[in-house]
JSON list of C-alpha atoms in Angstrom, two decimals:
[
{"chain": "A", "resi": 729, "resn": "SER", "atom": "CA", "xyz": [0.00, 0.00, 0.00]},
{"chain": "A", "resi": 730, "resn": "MET", "atom": "CA", "xyz": [1.00, 3.63, -0.35]},
{"chain": "A", "resi": 731, "resn": "ARG", "atom": "CA", "xyz": [1.20, 3.95, 3.44]},
{"chain": "A", "resi": 732, "resn": "SER", "atom": "CA", "xyz": [3.77, 1.15, 3.76]},
{"chain": "A", "resi": 733, "resn": "VAL", "atom": "CA", "xyz": [5.82, 2.62, 0.89]},
{"chain": "A", "resi": 734, "resn": "LEU", "atom": "CA", "xyz": [5.91, 6.00, 2.67]},
{"chain": "A", "resi": 735, "resn": "ALA", "atom": "CA", "xyz": [6.84, 4.37, 5.97]},
{"chain": "A", "resi": 736, "resn": "THR", "atom": "CA", "xyz": [9.69, 2.49, 4.29]},
{"chain": "A", "resi": 737, "resn": "ALA", "atom": "CA", "xyz": [10.95, 5.65, 2.56]},
{"chain": "A", "resi": 738, "resn": "MET", "atom": "CA", "xyz": [10.95, 7.55, 5.86]},
{"chain": "A", "resi": 739, "resn": "LEU", "atom": "CA", "xyz": [12.94, 4.77, 7.51]},
{"chain": "A", "resi": 740, "resn": "LEU", "atom": "CA", "xyz": [15.57, 4.81, 4.76]},
{"chain": "A", "resi": 741, "resn": "LEU", "atom": "CA", "xyz": [16.04, 8.59, 4.62]},
{"chain": "A", "resi": 742, "resn": "PRO", "atom": "CA", "xyz": [18.32, 8.94, 7.67]},
{"chain": "A", "resi": 743, "resn": "PHE", "atom": "CA", "xyz": [20.79, 6.50, 6.12]},
{"chain": "A", "resi": 744, "resn": "ALA", "atom": "CA", "xyz": [21.11, 8.35, 2.82]},
{"chain": "A", "resi": 745, "resn": "LEU", "atom": "CA", "xyz": [23.92, 10.60, 4.10]},
{"chain": "A", "resi": 746, "resn": "PRO", "atom": "CA", "xyz": [27.13, 9.80, 5.98]},
{"chain": "A", "resi": 747, "resn": "ALA", "atom": "CA", "xyz": [26.70, 10.52, 9.67]},
{"chain": "A", "resi": 748, "resn": "HIS", "atom": "CA", "xyz": [29.64, 12.96, 9.78]},
{"chain": "A", "resi": 749, "resn": "ALA", "atom": "CA", "xyz": [28.52, 15.10, 6.85]},
{"chain": "A", "resi": 750, "resn": "VAL", "atom": "CA", "xyz": [25.89, 17.80, 6.77]},
{"chain": "A", "resi": 751, "resn": "THR", "atom": "CA", "xyz": [24.56, 18.53, 3.30]},
{"chain": "A", "resi": 752, "resn": "ALA", "atom": "CA", "xyz": [22.79, 21.80, 2.68]},
{"chain": "A", "resi": 753, "resn": "ALA", "atom": "CA", "xyz": [21.72, 24.05, -0.17]},
{"chain": "A", "resi": 754, "resn": "SER", "atom": "CA", "xyz": [23.05, 26.93, 1.92]},
{"chain": "A", "resi": 755, "resn": "GLY", "atom": "CA", "xyz": [25.56, 26.07, 4.58]},
{"chain": "A", "resi": 756, "resn": "ALA", "atom": "CA", "xyz": [25.56, 27.51, 8.08]},
{"chain": "A", "resi": 757, "resn": "VAL", "atom": "CA", "xyz": [28.37, 26.94, 10.57]},
{"chain": "A", "resi": 758, "resn": "ALA", "atom": "CA", "xyz": [28.43, 28.20, 14.16]},
{"chain": "A", "resi": 759, "resn": "ILE", "atom": "CA", "xyz": [31.67, 29.11, 15.92]},
{"chain": "A", "resi": 760, "resn": "VAL", "atom": "CA", "xyz": [31.16, 27.77, 19.43]},
{"chain": "A", "resi": 761, "resn": "GLU", "atom": "CA", "xyz": [32.75, 27.75, 22.88]},
{"chain": "A", "resi": 762, "resn": "PRO", "atom": "CA", "xyz": [30.70, 25.15, 24.76]},
{"chain": "A", "resi": 763, "resn": "SER", "atom": "CA", "xyz": [32.87, 25.29, 27.88]},
{"chain": "A", "resi": 764, "resn": "ALA", "atom": "CA", "xyz": [35.75, 27.16, 29.49]},
{"chain": "A", "resi": 765, "resn": "ASP", "atom": "CA", "xyz": [38.04, 24.36, 28.25]},
{"chain": "A", "resi": 766, "resn": "LYS", "atom": "CA", "xyz": [39.49, 25.84, 25.06]},
{"chain": "A", "resi": 767, "resn": "GLY", "atom": "CA", "xyz": [39.94, 22.33, 23.67]},
{"chain": "A", "resi": 768, "resn": "THR", "atom": "CA", "xyz": [36.16, 22.20, 23.22]},
{"chain": "A", "resi": 769, "resn": "TRP", "atom": "CA", "xyz": [36.05, 25.34, 21.09]},
{"chain": "A", "resi": 770, "resn": "GLY", "atom": "CA", "xyz": [35.47, 24.95, 17.38]},
{"chain": "A", "resi": 771, "resn": "TYR", "atom": "CA", "xyz": [33.17, 25.03, 14.39]},
{"chain": "A", "resi": 772, "resn": "ALA", "atom": "CA", "xyz": [29.77, 23.30, 14.49]},
{"chain": "A", "resi": 773, "resn": "PRO", "atom": "CA", "xyz": [29.59, 21.33, 12.33]},
{"chain": "A", "resi": 774, "resn": "SER", "atom": "CA", "xyz": [33.34, 21.02, 11.82]},
{"chain": "A", "resi": 775, "resn": "SER", "atom": "CA", "xyz": [32.76, 19.39, 8.42]},
{"chain": "A", "resi": 776, "resn": "ILE", "atom": "CA", "xyz": [30.06, 20.46, 5.99]},
{"chain": "A", "resi": 777, "resn": "THR", "atom": "CA", "xyz": [29.26, 19.20, 2.49]},
{"chain": "A", "resi": 778, "resn": "VAL", "atom": "CA", "xyz": [27.57, 21.51, -0.02]},
{"chain": "A", "resi": 779, "resn": "SER", "atom": "CA", "xyz": [26.92, 21.77, -3.74]},
{"chain": "A", "resi": 780, "resn": "ALA", "atom": "CA", "xyz": [28.99, 24.04, -5.97]},
{"chain": "A", "resi": 781, "resn": "GLY", "atom": "CA", "xyz": [27.47, 27.52, -6.00]},
{"chain": "A", "resi": 782, "resn": "THR", "atom": "CA", "xyz": [26.61, 27.41, -2.30]},
{"chain": "A", "resi": 783, "resn": "THR", "atom": "CA", "xyz": [27.33, 30.28, 0.07]},
{"chain": "A", "resi": 784, "resn": "VAL", "atom": "CA", "xyz": [28.50, 29.09, 3.47]},
{"chain": "A", "resi": 785, "resn": "ALA", "atom": "CA", "xyz": [27.95, 31.44, 6.42]},
{"chain": "A", "resi": 786, "resn": "TRP", "atom": "CA", "xyz": [29.87, 31.29, 9.69]},
{"chain": "A", "resi": 787, "resn": "ILE", "atom": "CA", "xyz": [28.51, 33.08, 12.76]},
{"chain": "A", "resi": 788, "resn": "ASN", "atom": "CA", "xyz": [30.48, 33.70, 15.93]},
{"chain": "A", "resi": 789, "resn": "ARG", "atom": "CA", "xyz": [28.31, 32.30, 18.75]},
{"chain": "A", "resi": 790, "resn": "GLY", "atom": "CA", "xyz": [31.13, 32.59, 21.28]},
{"chain": "A", "resi": 791, "resn": "THR", "atom": "CA", "xyz": [32.34, 35.32, 23.61]},
{"chain": "A", "resi": 792, "resn": "GLN", "atom": "CA", "xyz": [35.82, 35.72, 22.05]},
{"chain": "A", "resi": 793, "resn": "VAL", "atom": "CA", "xyz": [37.01, 37.09, 18.70]},
{"chain": "A", "resi": 794, "resn": "HIS", "atom": "CA", "xyz": [37.30, 34.26, 16.13]},
{"chain": "A", "resi": 795, "resn": "SER", "atom": "CA", "xyz": [38.00, 34.03, 12.40]},
{"chain": "A", "resi": 796, "resn": "VAL", "atom": "CA", "xyz": [37.78, 31.77, 9.35]},
{"chain": "A", "resi": 797, "resn": "PHE", "atom": "CA", "xyz": [41.04, 31.48, 7.37]},
{"chain": "A", "resi": 798, "resn": "SER", "atom": "CA", "xyz": [41.58, 29.03, 4.52]},
{"chain": "A", "resi": 799, "resn": "SER", "atom": "CA", "xyz": [44.50, 26.68, 5.13]},
{"chain": "A", "resi": 800, "resn": "GLN", "atom": "CA", "xyz": [47.67, 27.10, 3.09]},
{"chain": "A", "resi": 801, "resn": "GLY", "atom": "CA", "xyz": [47.51, 25.43, -0.31]},
{"chain": "A", "resi": 802, "resn": "SER", "atom": "CA", "xyz": [43.74, 25.70, -0.66]},
{"chain": "A", "resi": 803, "resn": "SER", "atom": "CA", "xyz": [42.73, 26.34, -4.27]},
{"chain": "A", "resi": 804, "resn": "ASP", "atom": "CA", "xyz": [40.09, 28.82, -3.09]},
{"chain": "A", "resi": 805, "resn": "THR", "atom": "CA", "xyz": [41.33, 31.24, -0.45]},
{"chain": "A", "resi": 806, "resn": "PHE", "atom": "CA", "xyz": [38.99, 32.97, 1.98]},
{"chain": "A", "resi": 807, "resn": "ASN", "atom": "CA", "xyz": [39.72, 35.07, 5.06]},
{"chain": "A", "resi": 808, "resn": "SER", "atom": "CA", "xyz": [37.04, 36.48, 7.31]},
{"chain": "A", "resi": 809, "resn": "SER", "atom": "CA", "xyz": [39.22, 38.90, 9.27]},
{"chain": "A", "resi": 810, "resn": "ASN", "atom": "CA", "xyz": [38.28, 39.20, 12.95]},
{"chain": "A", "resi": 811, "resn": "LEU", "atom": "CA", "xyz": [34.70, 38.26, 13.87]},
{"chain": "A", "resi": 812, "resn": "SER", "atom": "CA", "xyz": [33.48, 39.73, 17.13]},
{"chain": "A", "resi": 813, "resn": "PRO", "atom": "CA", "xyz": [30.76, 37.83, 19.04]},
{"chain": "A", "resi": 814, "resn": "GLY", "atom": "CA", "xyz": [27.58, 37.84, 16.96]},
{"chain": "A", "resi": 815, "resn": "GLN", "atom": "CA", "xyz": [29.32, 38.78, 13.70]},
{"chain": "A", "resi": 816, "resn": "SER", "atom": "CA", "xyz": [29.16, 36.55, 10.64]},
{"chain": "A", "resi": 817, "resn": "TYR", "atom": "CA", "xyz": [31.14, 35.93, 7.46]},
{"chain": "A", "resi": 818, "resn": "GLN", "atom": "CA", "xyz": [30.05, 34.39, 4.16]},
{"chain": "A", "resi": 819, "resn": "HIS", "atom": "CA", "xyz": [31.97, 32.79, 1.30]},
{"chain": "A", "resi": 820, "resn": "LEU", "atom": "CA", "xyz": [30.64, 31.48, -2.03]},
{"chain": "A", "resi": 821, "resn": "PHE", "atom": "CA", "xyz": [32.12, 28.10, -2.99]},
{"chain": "A", "resi": 822, "resn": "SER", "atom": "CA", "xyz": [31.94, 27.84, -6.78]},
{"chain": "A", "resi": 823, "resn": "ARG", "atom": "CA", "xyz": [34.32, 24.95, -7.52]},
{"chain": "A", "resi": 824, "resn": "PRO", "atom": "CA", "xyz": [34.21, 21.33, -6.29]},
{"chain": "A", "resi": 825, "resn": "GLY", "atom": "CA", "xyz": [36.95, 20.38, -3.86]},
{"chain": "A", "resi": 826, "resn": "THR", "atom": "CA", "xyz": [37.82, 20.09, -0.20]},
{"chain": "A", "resi": 827, "resn": "TYR", "atom": "CA", "xyz": [38.58, 23.36, 1.59]},
{"chain": "A", "resi": 828, "resn": "SER", "atom": "CA", "xyz": [40.21, 23.30, 5.01]},
{"chain": "A", "resi": 829, "resn": "TYR", "atom": "CA", "xyz": [40.16, 26.30, 7.31]},
{"chain": "A", "resi": 830, "resn": "PHE", "atom": "CA", "xyz": [41.12, 27.37, 10.84]},
{"chain": "A", "resi": 831, "resn": "CYS", "atom": "CA", "xyz": [40.76, 30.19, 13.37]},
{"chain": "A", "resi": 832, "resn": "ALA", "atom": "CA", "xyz": [43.77, 32.55, 13.28]},
{"chain": "A", "resi": 833, "resn": "GLN", "atom": "CA", "xyz": [43.32, 33.38, 16.97]},
{"chain": "A", "resi": 834, "resn": "HIS", "atom": "CA", "xyz": [42.92, 29.73, 18.04]},
{"chain": "A", "resi": 835, "resn": "PRO", "atom": "CA", "xyz": [44.72, 27.58, 15.42]},
{"chain": "A", "resi": 836, "resn": "TRP", "atom": "CA", "xyz": [43.56, 24.28, 16.94]},
{"chain": "A", "resi": 837, "resn": "MET", "atom": "CA", "xyz": [40.02, 25.20, 15.80]},
{"chain": "A", "resi": 838, "resn": "LYS", "atom": "CA", "xyz": [39.74, 23.59, 12.37]},
{"chain": "A", "resi": 839, "resn": "GLY", "atom": "CA", "xyz": [37.01, 22.90, 9.85]},
{"chain": "A", "resi": 840, "resn": "THR", "atom": "CA", "xyz": [36.41, 21.55, 6.36]},
{"chain": "A", "resi": 841, "resn": "VAL", "atom": "CA", "xyz": [34.01, 22.46, 3.56]},
{"chain": "A", "resi": 842, "resn": "THR", "atom": "CA", "xyz": [33.56, 19.76, 0.90]},
{"chain": "A", "resi": 843, "resn": "VAL", "atom": "CA", "xyz": [32.04, 21.04, -2.35]},
{"chain": "A", "resi": 844, "resn": "HIS", "atom": "CA", "xyz": [30.65, 18.65, -4.96]}
]
């Protein structure tokens, strides 16, 4: 019946994407400081997968100044400059590839944008 087909489709949907990847038509990444332990600070999600032509936006949800700097050797460079709490930065990813980035103020904070 149509009802059982729908139920089956809904069960299968969560398994269509890898658990570690977030796929979005427009990407949004929060810069977070969940605790006083700086080792917990980072980008949420730390890895995001989007289609070519997608604009990814980062917003600083923390209390410190953070930034988004493409890692050396990236074919598409992007640099947010300093983002005060509440500020955001956007970058349009037009070419497929994997783009790594980090926070200039806190270099252990790292993230990846995969464009396909």
